Coordinates of C-alpha atoms in Angstrom, one line a residue:
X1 CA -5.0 -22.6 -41.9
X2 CA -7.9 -19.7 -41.3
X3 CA -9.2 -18.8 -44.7
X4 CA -12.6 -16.9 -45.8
X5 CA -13.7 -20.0 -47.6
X6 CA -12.5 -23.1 -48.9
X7 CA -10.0 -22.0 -51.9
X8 CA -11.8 -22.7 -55.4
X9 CA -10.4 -24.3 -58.2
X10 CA -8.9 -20.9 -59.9
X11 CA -7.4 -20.5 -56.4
X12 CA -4.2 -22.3 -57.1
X13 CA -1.4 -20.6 -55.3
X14 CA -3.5 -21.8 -51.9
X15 CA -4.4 -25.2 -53.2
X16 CA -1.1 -26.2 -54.8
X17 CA 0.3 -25.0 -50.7
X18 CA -1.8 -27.5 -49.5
X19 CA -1.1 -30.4 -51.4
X20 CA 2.7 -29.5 -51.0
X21 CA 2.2 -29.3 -47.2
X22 CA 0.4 -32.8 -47.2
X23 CA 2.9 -34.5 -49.7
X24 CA 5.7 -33.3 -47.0
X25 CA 3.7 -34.9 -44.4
X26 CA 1.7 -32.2 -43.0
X27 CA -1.3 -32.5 -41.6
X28 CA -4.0 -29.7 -42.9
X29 CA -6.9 -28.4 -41.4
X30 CA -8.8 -25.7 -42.7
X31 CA -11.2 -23.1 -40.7
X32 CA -13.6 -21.4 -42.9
X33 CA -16.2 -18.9 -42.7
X34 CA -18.7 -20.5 -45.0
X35 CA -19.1 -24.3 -46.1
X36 CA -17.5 -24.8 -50.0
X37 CA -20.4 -24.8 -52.5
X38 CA -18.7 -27.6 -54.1
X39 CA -16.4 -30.5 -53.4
X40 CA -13.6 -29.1 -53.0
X41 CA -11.5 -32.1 -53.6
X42 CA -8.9 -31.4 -50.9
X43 CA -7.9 -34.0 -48.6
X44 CA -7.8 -31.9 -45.6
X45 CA -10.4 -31.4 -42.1
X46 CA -12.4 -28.5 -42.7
X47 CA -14.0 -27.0 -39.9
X48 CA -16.5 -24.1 -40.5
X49 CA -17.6 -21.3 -38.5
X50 CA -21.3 -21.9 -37.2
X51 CA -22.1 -18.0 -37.7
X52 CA -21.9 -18.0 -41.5
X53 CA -25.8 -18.1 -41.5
X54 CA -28.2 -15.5 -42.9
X55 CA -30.6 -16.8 -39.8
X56 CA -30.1 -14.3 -37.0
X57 CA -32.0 -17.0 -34.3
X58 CA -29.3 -19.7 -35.9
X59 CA -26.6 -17.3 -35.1
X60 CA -28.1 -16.4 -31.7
X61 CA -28.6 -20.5 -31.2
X62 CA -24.9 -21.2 -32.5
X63 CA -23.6 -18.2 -30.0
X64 CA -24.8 -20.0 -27.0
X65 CA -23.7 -23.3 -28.1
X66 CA -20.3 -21.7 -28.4
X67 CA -20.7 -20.7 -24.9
X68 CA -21.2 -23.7 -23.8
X69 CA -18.3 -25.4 -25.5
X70 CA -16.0 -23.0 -24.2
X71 CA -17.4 -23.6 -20.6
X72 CA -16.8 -27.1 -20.9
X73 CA -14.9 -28.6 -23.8
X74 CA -12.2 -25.7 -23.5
X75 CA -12.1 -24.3 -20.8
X76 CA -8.7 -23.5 -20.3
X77 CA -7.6 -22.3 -23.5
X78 CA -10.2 -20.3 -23.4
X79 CA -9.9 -18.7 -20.3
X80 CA -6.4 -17.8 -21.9
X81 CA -7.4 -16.6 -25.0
X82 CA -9.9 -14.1 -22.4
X83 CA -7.0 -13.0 -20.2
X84 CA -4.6 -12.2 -23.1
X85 CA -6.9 -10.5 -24.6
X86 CA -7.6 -8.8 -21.5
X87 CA -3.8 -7.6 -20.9
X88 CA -3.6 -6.1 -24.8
X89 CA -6.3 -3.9 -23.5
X90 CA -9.4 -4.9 -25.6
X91 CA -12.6 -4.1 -24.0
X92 CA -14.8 -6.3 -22.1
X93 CA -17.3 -6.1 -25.3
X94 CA -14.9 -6.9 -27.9
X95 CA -13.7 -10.2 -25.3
X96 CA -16.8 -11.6 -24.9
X97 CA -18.0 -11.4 -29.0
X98 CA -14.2 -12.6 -29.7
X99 CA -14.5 -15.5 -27.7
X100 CA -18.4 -16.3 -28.9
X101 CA -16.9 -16.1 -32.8
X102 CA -13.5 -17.8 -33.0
X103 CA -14.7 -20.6 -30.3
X104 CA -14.5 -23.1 -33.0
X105 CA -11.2 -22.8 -33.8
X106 CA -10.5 -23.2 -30.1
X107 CA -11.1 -27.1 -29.4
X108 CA -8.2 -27.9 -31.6
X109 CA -4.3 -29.3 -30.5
X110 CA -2.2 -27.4 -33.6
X111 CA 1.2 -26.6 -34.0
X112 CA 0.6 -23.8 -36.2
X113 CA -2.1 -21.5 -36.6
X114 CA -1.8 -19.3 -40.1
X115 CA -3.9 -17.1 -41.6
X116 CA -4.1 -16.9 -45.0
X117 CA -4.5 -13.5 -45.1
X118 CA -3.5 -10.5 -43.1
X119 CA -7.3 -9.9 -42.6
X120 CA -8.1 -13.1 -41.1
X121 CA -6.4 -12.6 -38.1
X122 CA -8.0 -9.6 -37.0
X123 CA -10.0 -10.3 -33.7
X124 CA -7.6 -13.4 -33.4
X125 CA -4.4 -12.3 -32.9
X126 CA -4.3 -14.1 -29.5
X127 CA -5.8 -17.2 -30.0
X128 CA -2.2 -19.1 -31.4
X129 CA -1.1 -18.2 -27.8
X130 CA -4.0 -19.7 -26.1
X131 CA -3.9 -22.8 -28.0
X132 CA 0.0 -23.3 -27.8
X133 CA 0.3 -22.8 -31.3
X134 CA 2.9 -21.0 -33.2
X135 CA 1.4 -18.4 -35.2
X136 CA 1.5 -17.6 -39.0
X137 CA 0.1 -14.8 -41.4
X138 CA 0.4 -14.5 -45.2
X139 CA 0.4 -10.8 -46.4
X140 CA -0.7 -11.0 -50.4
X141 CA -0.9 -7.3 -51.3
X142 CA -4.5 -5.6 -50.6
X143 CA -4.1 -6.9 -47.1
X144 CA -0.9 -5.0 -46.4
X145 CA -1.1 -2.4 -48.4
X146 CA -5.1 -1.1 -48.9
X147 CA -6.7 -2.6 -45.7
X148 CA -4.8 -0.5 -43.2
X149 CA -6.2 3.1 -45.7
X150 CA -9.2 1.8 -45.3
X151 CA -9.3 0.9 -41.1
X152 CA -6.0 2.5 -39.6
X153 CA -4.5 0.7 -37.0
X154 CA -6.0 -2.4 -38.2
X155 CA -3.0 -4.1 -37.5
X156 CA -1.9 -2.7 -34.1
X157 CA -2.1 -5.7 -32.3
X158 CA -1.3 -8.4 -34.7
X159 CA 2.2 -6.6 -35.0
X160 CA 2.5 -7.1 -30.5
X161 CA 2.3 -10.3 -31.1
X162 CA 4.8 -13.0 -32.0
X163 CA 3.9 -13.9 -35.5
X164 CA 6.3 -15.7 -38.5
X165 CA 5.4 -13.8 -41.5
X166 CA 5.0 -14.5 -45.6
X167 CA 5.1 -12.1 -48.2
X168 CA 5.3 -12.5 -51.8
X169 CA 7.8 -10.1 -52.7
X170 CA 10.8 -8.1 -51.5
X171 CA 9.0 -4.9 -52.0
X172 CA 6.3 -6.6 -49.4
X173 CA 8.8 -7.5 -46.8
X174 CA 10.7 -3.7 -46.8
X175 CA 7.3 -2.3 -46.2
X176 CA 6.3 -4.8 -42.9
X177 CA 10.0 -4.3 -42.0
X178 CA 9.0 -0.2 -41.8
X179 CA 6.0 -1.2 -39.9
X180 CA 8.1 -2.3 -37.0
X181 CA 8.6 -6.2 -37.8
X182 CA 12.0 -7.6 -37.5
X183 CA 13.8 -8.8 -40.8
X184 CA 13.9 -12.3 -39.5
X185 CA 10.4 -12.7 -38.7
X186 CA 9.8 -12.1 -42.7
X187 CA 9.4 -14.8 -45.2
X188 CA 9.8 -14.1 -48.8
X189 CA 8.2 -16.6 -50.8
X190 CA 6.7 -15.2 -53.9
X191 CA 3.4 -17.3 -56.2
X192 CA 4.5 -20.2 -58.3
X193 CA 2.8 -22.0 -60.9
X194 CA 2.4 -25.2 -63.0
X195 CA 5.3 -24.8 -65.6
X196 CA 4.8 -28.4 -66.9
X197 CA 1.2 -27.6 -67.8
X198 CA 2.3 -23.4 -68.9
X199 CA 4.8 -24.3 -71.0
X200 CA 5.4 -23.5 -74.4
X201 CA 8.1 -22.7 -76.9
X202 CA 8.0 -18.6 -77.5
X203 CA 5.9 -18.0 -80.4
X204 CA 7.6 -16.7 -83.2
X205 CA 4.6 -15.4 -85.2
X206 CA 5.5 -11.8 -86.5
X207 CA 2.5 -10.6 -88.0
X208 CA 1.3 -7.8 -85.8
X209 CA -2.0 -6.8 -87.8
X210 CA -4.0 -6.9 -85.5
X211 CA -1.6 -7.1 -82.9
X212 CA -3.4 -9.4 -80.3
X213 CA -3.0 -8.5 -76.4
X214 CA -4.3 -10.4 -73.5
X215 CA -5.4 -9.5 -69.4
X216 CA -6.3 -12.2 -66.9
X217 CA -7.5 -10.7 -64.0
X218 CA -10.4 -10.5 -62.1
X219 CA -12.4 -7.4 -62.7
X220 CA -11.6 -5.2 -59.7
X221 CA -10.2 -1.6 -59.6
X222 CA -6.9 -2.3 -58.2
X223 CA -6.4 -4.5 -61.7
X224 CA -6.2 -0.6 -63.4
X225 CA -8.3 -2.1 -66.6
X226 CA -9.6 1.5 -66.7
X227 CA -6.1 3.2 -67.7
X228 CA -5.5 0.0 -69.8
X229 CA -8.5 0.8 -72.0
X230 CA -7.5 4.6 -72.1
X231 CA -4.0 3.4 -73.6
X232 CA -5.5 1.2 -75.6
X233 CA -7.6 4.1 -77.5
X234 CA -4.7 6.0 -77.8
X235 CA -3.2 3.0 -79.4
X236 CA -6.1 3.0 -81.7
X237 CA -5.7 6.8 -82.3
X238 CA -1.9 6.4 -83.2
X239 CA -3.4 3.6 -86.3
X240 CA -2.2 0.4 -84.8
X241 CA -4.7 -2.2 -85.3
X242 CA -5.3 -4.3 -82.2
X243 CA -7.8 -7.2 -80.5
X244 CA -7.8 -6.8 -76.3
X245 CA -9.5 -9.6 -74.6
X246 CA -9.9 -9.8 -70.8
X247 CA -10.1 -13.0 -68.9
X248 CA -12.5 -12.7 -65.7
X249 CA -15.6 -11.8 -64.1
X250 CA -16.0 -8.9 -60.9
X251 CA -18.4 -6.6 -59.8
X252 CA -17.0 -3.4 -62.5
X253 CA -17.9 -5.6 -65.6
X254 CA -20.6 -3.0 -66.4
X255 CA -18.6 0.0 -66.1
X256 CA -16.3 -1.4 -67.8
X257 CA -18.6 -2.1 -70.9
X258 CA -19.2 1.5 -70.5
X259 CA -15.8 2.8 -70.5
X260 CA -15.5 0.5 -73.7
X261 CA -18.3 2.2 -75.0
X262 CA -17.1 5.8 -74.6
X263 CA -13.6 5.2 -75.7
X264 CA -15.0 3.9 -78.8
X265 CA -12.8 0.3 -78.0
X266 CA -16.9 -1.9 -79.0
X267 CA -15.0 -3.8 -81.9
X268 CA -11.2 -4.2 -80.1
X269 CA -12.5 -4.8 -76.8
X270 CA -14.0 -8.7 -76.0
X271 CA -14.7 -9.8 -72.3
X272 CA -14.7 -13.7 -72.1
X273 CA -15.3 -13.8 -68.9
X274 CA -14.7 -16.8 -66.0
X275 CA -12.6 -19.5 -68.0
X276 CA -10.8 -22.8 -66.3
X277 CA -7.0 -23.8 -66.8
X278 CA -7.5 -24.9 -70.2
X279 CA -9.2 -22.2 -71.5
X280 CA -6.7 -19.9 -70.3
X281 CA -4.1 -21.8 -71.4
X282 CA -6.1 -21.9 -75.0
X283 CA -5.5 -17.7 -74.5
X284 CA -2.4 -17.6 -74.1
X285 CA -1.2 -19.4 -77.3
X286 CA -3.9 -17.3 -79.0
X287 CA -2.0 -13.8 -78.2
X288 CA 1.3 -12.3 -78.6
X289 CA 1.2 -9.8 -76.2
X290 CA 0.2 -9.6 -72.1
X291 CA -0.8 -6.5 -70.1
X292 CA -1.1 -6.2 -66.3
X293 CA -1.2 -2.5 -65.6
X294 CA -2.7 -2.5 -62.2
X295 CA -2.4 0.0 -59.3
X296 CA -1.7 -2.9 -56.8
X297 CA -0.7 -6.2 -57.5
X298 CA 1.3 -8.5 -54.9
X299 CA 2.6 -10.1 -57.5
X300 CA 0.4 -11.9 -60.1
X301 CA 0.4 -15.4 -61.0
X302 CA -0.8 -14.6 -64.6
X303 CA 2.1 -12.6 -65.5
X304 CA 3.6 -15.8 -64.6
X305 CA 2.1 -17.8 -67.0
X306 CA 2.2 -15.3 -69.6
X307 CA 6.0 -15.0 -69.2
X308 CA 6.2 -18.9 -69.2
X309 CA 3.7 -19.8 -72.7
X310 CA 6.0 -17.3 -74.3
X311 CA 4.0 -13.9 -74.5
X312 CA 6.0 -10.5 -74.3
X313 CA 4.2 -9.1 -71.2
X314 CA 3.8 -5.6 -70.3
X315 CA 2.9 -4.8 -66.4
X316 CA 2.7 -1.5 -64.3
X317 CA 5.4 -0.6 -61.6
X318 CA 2.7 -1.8 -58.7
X319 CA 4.5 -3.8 -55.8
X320 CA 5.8 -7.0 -56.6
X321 CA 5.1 -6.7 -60.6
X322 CA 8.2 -4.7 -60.4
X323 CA 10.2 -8.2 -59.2
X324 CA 7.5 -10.5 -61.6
X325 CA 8.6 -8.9 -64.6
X326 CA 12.7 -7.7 -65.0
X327 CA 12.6 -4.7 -67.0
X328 CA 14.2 -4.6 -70.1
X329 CA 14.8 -8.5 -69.8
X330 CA 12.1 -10.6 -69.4
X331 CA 9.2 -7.7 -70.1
X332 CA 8.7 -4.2 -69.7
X333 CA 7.6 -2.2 -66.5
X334 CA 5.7 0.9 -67.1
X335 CA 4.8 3.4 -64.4
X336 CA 1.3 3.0 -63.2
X337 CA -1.7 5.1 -63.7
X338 CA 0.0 7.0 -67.1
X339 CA -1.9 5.5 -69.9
X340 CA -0.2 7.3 -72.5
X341 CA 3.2 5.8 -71.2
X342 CA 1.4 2.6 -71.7
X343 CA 0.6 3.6 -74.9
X344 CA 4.0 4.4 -76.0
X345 CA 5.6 1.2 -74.6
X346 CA 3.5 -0.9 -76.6
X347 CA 4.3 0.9 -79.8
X348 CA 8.0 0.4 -78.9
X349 CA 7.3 -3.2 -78.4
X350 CA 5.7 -3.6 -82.1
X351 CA 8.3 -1.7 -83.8
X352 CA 10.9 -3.5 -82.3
X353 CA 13.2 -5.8 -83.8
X354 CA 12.4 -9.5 -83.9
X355 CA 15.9 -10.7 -82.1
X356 CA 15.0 -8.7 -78.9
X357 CA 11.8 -9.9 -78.6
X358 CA 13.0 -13.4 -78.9
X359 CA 15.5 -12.3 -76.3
X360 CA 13.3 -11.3 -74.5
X361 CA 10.8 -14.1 -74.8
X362 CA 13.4 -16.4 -73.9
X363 CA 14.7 -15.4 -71.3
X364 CA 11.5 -15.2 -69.5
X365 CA 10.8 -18.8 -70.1
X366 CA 14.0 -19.7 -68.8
X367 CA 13.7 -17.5 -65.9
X368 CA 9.6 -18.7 -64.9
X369 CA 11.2 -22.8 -65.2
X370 CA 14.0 -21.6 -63.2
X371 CA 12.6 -19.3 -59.9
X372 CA 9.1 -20.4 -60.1
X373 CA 7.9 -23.8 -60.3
X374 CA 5.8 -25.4 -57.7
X375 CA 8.4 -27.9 -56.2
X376 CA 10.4 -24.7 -54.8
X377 CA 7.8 -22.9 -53.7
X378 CA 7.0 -25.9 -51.9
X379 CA 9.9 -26.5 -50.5
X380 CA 10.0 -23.2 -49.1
X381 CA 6.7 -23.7 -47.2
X382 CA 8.0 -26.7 -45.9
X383 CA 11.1 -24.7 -44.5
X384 CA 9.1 -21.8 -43.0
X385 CA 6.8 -24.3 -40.9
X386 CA 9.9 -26.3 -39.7
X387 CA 11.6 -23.2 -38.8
X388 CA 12.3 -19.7 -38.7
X389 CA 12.0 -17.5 -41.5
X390 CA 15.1 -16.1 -42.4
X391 CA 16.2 -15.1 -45.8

């Protein structure tokens, strides 16, 4: 498995598929770009890249030791990982860097090669091939959907190659499908989470003053905390006393503060910043209702945990929070980047009668024990490396 860096301890959804991998019988071994700051305490082979140095005569020193190894240790693969590379027209340049960079993953006899990430397979898309490998790649949301904006054509020749993808959502697989991949190359197998650890019996508290509301989400701009806080002081402009606190650290915590600030949100708002499993757990019993109102979302395993302590969660329309959340039965999905229709949904959730939002609580609980616990997502793993995805 190619990943940026060892997954951390809040990373979950690719920890929990590595221990189900390795429970199955699977044997893991990770390539990284960067050695773990910590002990990661997963039982796999990790194997990082020897240019993840701010050095530039360690990189130059690591280059030619690549070279070398690819002269000698691998010399065949190698020389196939050049020449297909060769016939999908990259240019002489690009060959030679490719081969310098991604050498260490080539010394390796594995049956699969899969990228975590749609990104991580750029400037690799031929080295499963050279190796003998079948190849993987797990879309997540920003990868499919923002990083081809941002460099078009990104993907051009991952798509020419024979790749088994994952996607976490329906929505996710119609839009590879429209990208030119075949139905049965698609894997749809969306987050999961702990339900024997999130699991709680649906509070019944009724008391709405304040009426306490919870975000766990990194703070990025695709998490649309911006038009959350807008809603929020038209909440507070309609009279409806409220506490909003936000779970997570990210580079717009100080325009954030800011847009606290100016929306006049300094006594409802409280940032609590990085928290482990416990702590958020701690949140969740603490608050009655859950907002995601992000602009792109592949699917969100908070929402998942909200829905399964018990919370009556309100997400945006974005991607696969469309298929988290059921509309109307196990939460409320609100079109995205309209903060006043954000507004008005929460005020329809207060004034609500208490049987539907027992109804509604309950059924979500049923449905996250149901569709989402780890064992099936496991299972489903399991399936997609043993053969092909089709579903």
């Amino acid at each position: 498995m190619v990943l940026a860096q060892v997954p951390g301890y809040s990373e979950t959804f690719l920890r929990n598929k590595i221990k189900g991998l390795q429970t199955d019988g699977y044997e893991v071994v990770l390539f990284v770009g960067q050695s773990p700051s910590q002990d990661p305490q997963l039982a796999c082979e990790i194997h990082v890249s020897p240019f993840g140095y701010d050095s530039k005569i360690q990189r130059f020193i690591n280059g030619f030791i690549s070279i070398i190894k690819a002269v000698f240790l691998s010399p065949i693969s190698s020389w196939r990982y050049f020449s297909l590379m060769r016939c999908d027209g990259v240019t002489l340049g690009r060959r030679f860097k490719n081969m310098v960079l991604n050498q260490f993953l080539m010394g390796h006899r594995l049956d699969w090669l899969h990228f975590g990430f749609g990104t991580m397979a750029l400037h690799r898309e031929q080295i499963a091939e050279a190796i003998g490998a079948q190849m993987g790649v797990s879309f997540r949301g920003f990868d499919l959907y923002l990083s081809p904006l941002t460099r078009p054509g990104c993907y051009d020749l991952l798509f020419k190659q024979k790749v088994y993808y994952h996607v976490l959502s329906q929505a996710m697989k119609e839009n590879l499908h429209s990208l030119g991949i075949h139905k049965s190359m698609i894997a749809v197998i969306p987050p999961a989470i702990n339900t024997s650890f999130f699991n709680q019996e649906p509070s019944k508290k009724e008391d709405y003053n304040p009426l306490s509301i919870l975000t766990v989400a990194r703070l990025h701009w695709i998490k649309g905390l911006e038009y959350t806080l807008e809603a929020l002081a038209l909440l507070k402009q309609a009279g409806l006393s409220f506490r909003y606190s936000i779970v997570g650290e990210g580079d717009q915590y100080a325009r954030l503060v800011w847009a606290v600030h100016q929306l006049g949100l300094k006594e409802e708002v409280t940032f609590l910043g990085k928290q482990n499993q416990e702590q958020i757990k701690e949140a969740y019993q603490t608050h009655q209702v859950y907002l995601q109102y992000s602009i792109q979302e592949g699917f969100c395993n908070a929402v998942l945990e909200a829905q399964a302590m018990g919370l009556m969660c309100i997400v945006s329309d974005a991607d696969g929070l469309k298929e988290n959340v059921l509309d109307g039965e196990t939460g409320w999905v609100v079109p995205k980047r309209q903060p006043h229709l954000l507004t008005k949904q929460l005020l329809d959730v207060v004034h609500m009668p208490k049987d539907i939002h027992d109804r509604i609580r309950n059924q979500a609980v049923i449905r996250i024990q149901k569709e989402f616990y780890l064992k099936r997502q496991q299972a489903a793993f399991v399936a997609f490396f043993n053969a092909k995805p089709v579903n």
